[in-house]
C-alpha positions as a Python dict, from the first residue, in 0.01 Angstrom:
ca = {
    (1, 'S'): (0, 0, 0),
    (2, 'P'): (-371, -83, 28),
    (3, 'S'): (-306, -311, 325),
    (4, 'N'): (-178, -37, 553),
    (5, 'V'): (-403, 255, 453),
    (6, 'E'): (-609, 238, 772),
    (7, 'P'): (-316, 240, 1020),
    (8, 'K'): (-140, 517, 826),
    (9, 'A'): (-457, 727, 823),
    (10, 'Q'): (-489, 686, 1199),
    (11, 'E'): (-122, 775, 1240),
    (12, 'L'): (-174, 1092, 1035),
    (13, 'K'): (-479, 1187, 1242),
    (14, 'D'): (-271, 1156, 1558),
    (15, 'M'): (28, 1351, 1428),
    (16, 'L'): (-95, 1619, 1187),
    (17, 'A'): (-261, 1936, 1308),
    (18, 'P'): (-524, 2088, 1074),
    (19, 'K'): (-311, 2401, 1033),
    (20, 'Y'): (-70, 2192, 819),
    (21, 'F'): (-338, 2065, 579),
    (22, 'G'): (-246, 2335, 326),
    (23, 'W'): (115, 2221, 312),
    (24, 'L'): (26, 1851, 294),
    (25, 'G'): (-239, 1915, 28),
    (26, 'N'): (9, 2104, -188),
    (27, 'Y'): (275, 1836, -137),
    (28, 'L'): (35, 1559, -237),
    (29, 'V'): (-76, 1744, -550),
    (30, 'V'): (267, 1858, -669),
    (31, 'K'): (479, 1555, -579),
    (32, 'R'): (234, 1263, -583),
    (33, 'I'): (-105, 1312, -748),
    (34, 'S'): (19, 1490, -1060),
    (35, 'T'): (300, 1242, -1125),
    (36, 'Q'): (159, 909, -1002),
    (37, 'P'): (-183, 841, -1157),
    (38, 'N'): (-154, 470, -1079),
    (39, 'F'): (-183, 553, -706),
    (40, 'H'): (-492, 777, -730),
    (41, 'S'): (-720, 504, -594),
    (42, 'L'): (-484, 454, -299),
    (43, 'Y'): (-484, 827, -220),
    (44, 'L'): (-865, 832, -241),
    (45, 'A'): (-887, 536, -3),
    (46, 'F'): (-651, 717, 233),
    (47, 'L'): (-869, 1030, 229),
    (48, 'D'): (-1178, 813, 287),
    (49, 'Q'): (-1012, 660, 593),
    (50, 'L'): (-955, 1007, 737),
    (51, 'G'): (-1332, 1062, 737),
    (52, 'D'): (-1455, 1392, 881),
    (53, 'Y'): (-1105, 1478, 1003),
    (54, 'G'): (-984, 1480, 642),
    (55, 'K'): (-1245, 1722, 502),
    (56, 'G'): (-1006, 2013, 550),
    (57, 'L'): (-732, 1817, 376),
    (58, 'V'): (-962, 1742, 81),
    (59, 'E'): (-1039, 2114, 52),
    (60, 'A'): (-666, 2196, 65),
    (61, 'I'): (-598, 1938, -206),
    (62, 'L'): (-876, 2077, -425),
    (63, 'S'): (-752, 2434, -395),
    (64, 'S'): (-400, 2318, -478),
    (65, 'V'): (-530, 2127, -782),
    (66, 'Y'): (-713, 2437, -909),
    (67, 'L'): (-403, 2650, -853),
    (68, 'N'): (-172, 2407, -1034),
    (69, 'V'): (-415, 2355, -1321),
    (70, 'G'): (-420, 2733, -1368),
    (71, 'K'): (-41, 2746, -1369),
    (72, 'L'): (-18, 2466, -1625),
    (73, 'L'): (-281, 2621, -1851),
    (74, 'R'): (-94, 2954, -1846),
    (75, 'S'): (235, 2786, -1930),
    (76, 'P'): (364, 2872, -2277),
    (77, 'K'): (493, 2514, -2320),
    (78, 'I'): (160, 2340, -2252),
    (79, 'T'): (88, 2280, -2623),
    (80, 'T'): (431, 2137, -2701),
    (81, 'S'): (555, 1972, -2382),
    (82, 'T'): (440, 1614, -2340),
    (83, 'S'): (531, 1614, -1972),
    (84, 'E'): (319, 1923, -1897),
    (85, 'K'): (23, 1777, -2088),
    (86, 'S'): (64, 1456, -1890),
    (87, 'L'): (64, 1647, -1560),
    (88, 'L'): (-250, 1832, -1668),
    (89, 'K'): (-426, 1508, -1764),
    (90, 'N'): (-329, 1347, -1433),
    (91, 'L'): (-469, 1645, -1242),
    (92, 'G'): (-786, 1626, -1452),
    (93, 'S'): (-828, 1260, -1373),
    (94, 'W'): (-779, 1325, -1002),
    (95, 'L'): (-1016, 1621, -1006),
    (96, 'G'): (-1286, 1408, -1167),
    (97, 'Q'): (-1235, 1127, -916),
    (98, 'I'): (-1245, 1349, -609),
    (99, 'T'): (-1540, 1560, -725),
    (100, 'L'): (-1774, 1433, -998),
    (101, 'A'): (-1724, 1064, -915),
    (102, 'R'): (-1834, 1143, -558),
    (103, 'N'): (-2131, 1357, -663),
    (104, 'R'): (-1951, 1679, -570),
    (105, 'P'): (-1970, 1965, -819),
    (106, 'I'): (-1683, 2148, -978),
    (107, 'L'): (-1793, 2504, -924),
    (108, 'Q'): (-1781, 2727, -1230),
    (109, 'L'): (-1613, 2989, -1014),
    (110, 'M'): (-1321, 2752, -954),
    (111, 'L'): (-1295, 2594, -1299),
    (112, 'D'): (-1519, 2676, -1594),
    (113, 'C'): (-1472, 2376, -1824),
    (114, 'K'): (-1698, 2513, -2097),
    (115, 'E'): (-1509, 2843, -2106),
    (116, 'L'): (-1180, 2651, -2105),
    (117, 'L'): (-1285, 2469, -2421),
    (118, 'F'): (-1389, 2796, -2589),
    (119, 'Q'): (-1062, 2965, -2495),
    (120, 'G'): (-868, 2657, -2599),
    (121, 'Y'): (-1026, 2676, -2943),
    (122, 'E'): (-960, 3048, -2978),
    (123, 'T'): (-598, 3027, -2862),
    (124, 'G'): (-501, 2699, -3027),
    (125, 'M'): (-468, 2515, -2696),
    (126, 'L'): (-732, 2250, -2761),
    (127, 'I'): (-453, 1993, -2783),
    (128, 'A'): (-401, 2036, -2408),
    (129, 'V'): (-746, 2145, -2288),
    (130, 'T'): (-956, 1871, -2450),
    (131, 'P'): (-776, 1574, -2287),
    (132, 'F'): (-785, 1758, -1953),
    (133, 'V'): (-1162, 1811, -1966),
    (134, 'A'): (-1213, 1455, -2093),
    (135, 'K'): (-1016, 1318, -1796),
    (136, 'I'): (-1228, 1521, -1556),
    (137, 'L'): (-1545, 1375, -1704),
    (138, 'E'): (-1395, 1026, -1716),
    (139, 'G'): (-1292, 1042, -1348),
}
């Protein structure tokens, strides 16, 4: 909850070694961020409380987001499955909030949104790609 973000962040700083940031980042993306968009602001506040210590965790989260977005976009069910489209939109919203909303770029090397839209048009996946890119920009 918002009231205990600061003590929990301090507790995490005391307990978690940076070598486990990759695991925690993947866990947060797969189990929390992609399925619980209503808590995105809480997770952002938590990362803010970690300060400089959490920079490695933010990078781990970003790499996990890019990896999972790639998996979802390659999924054959992405155009028909409502749940997969929802996961993709949630990841897009998070990606926009943690990057563009904080004046951090989304590098073309990591995710080329323009190319995604072109490929989505050519392959008939615009139904999934357009809301994803819109959520990134909205974030």
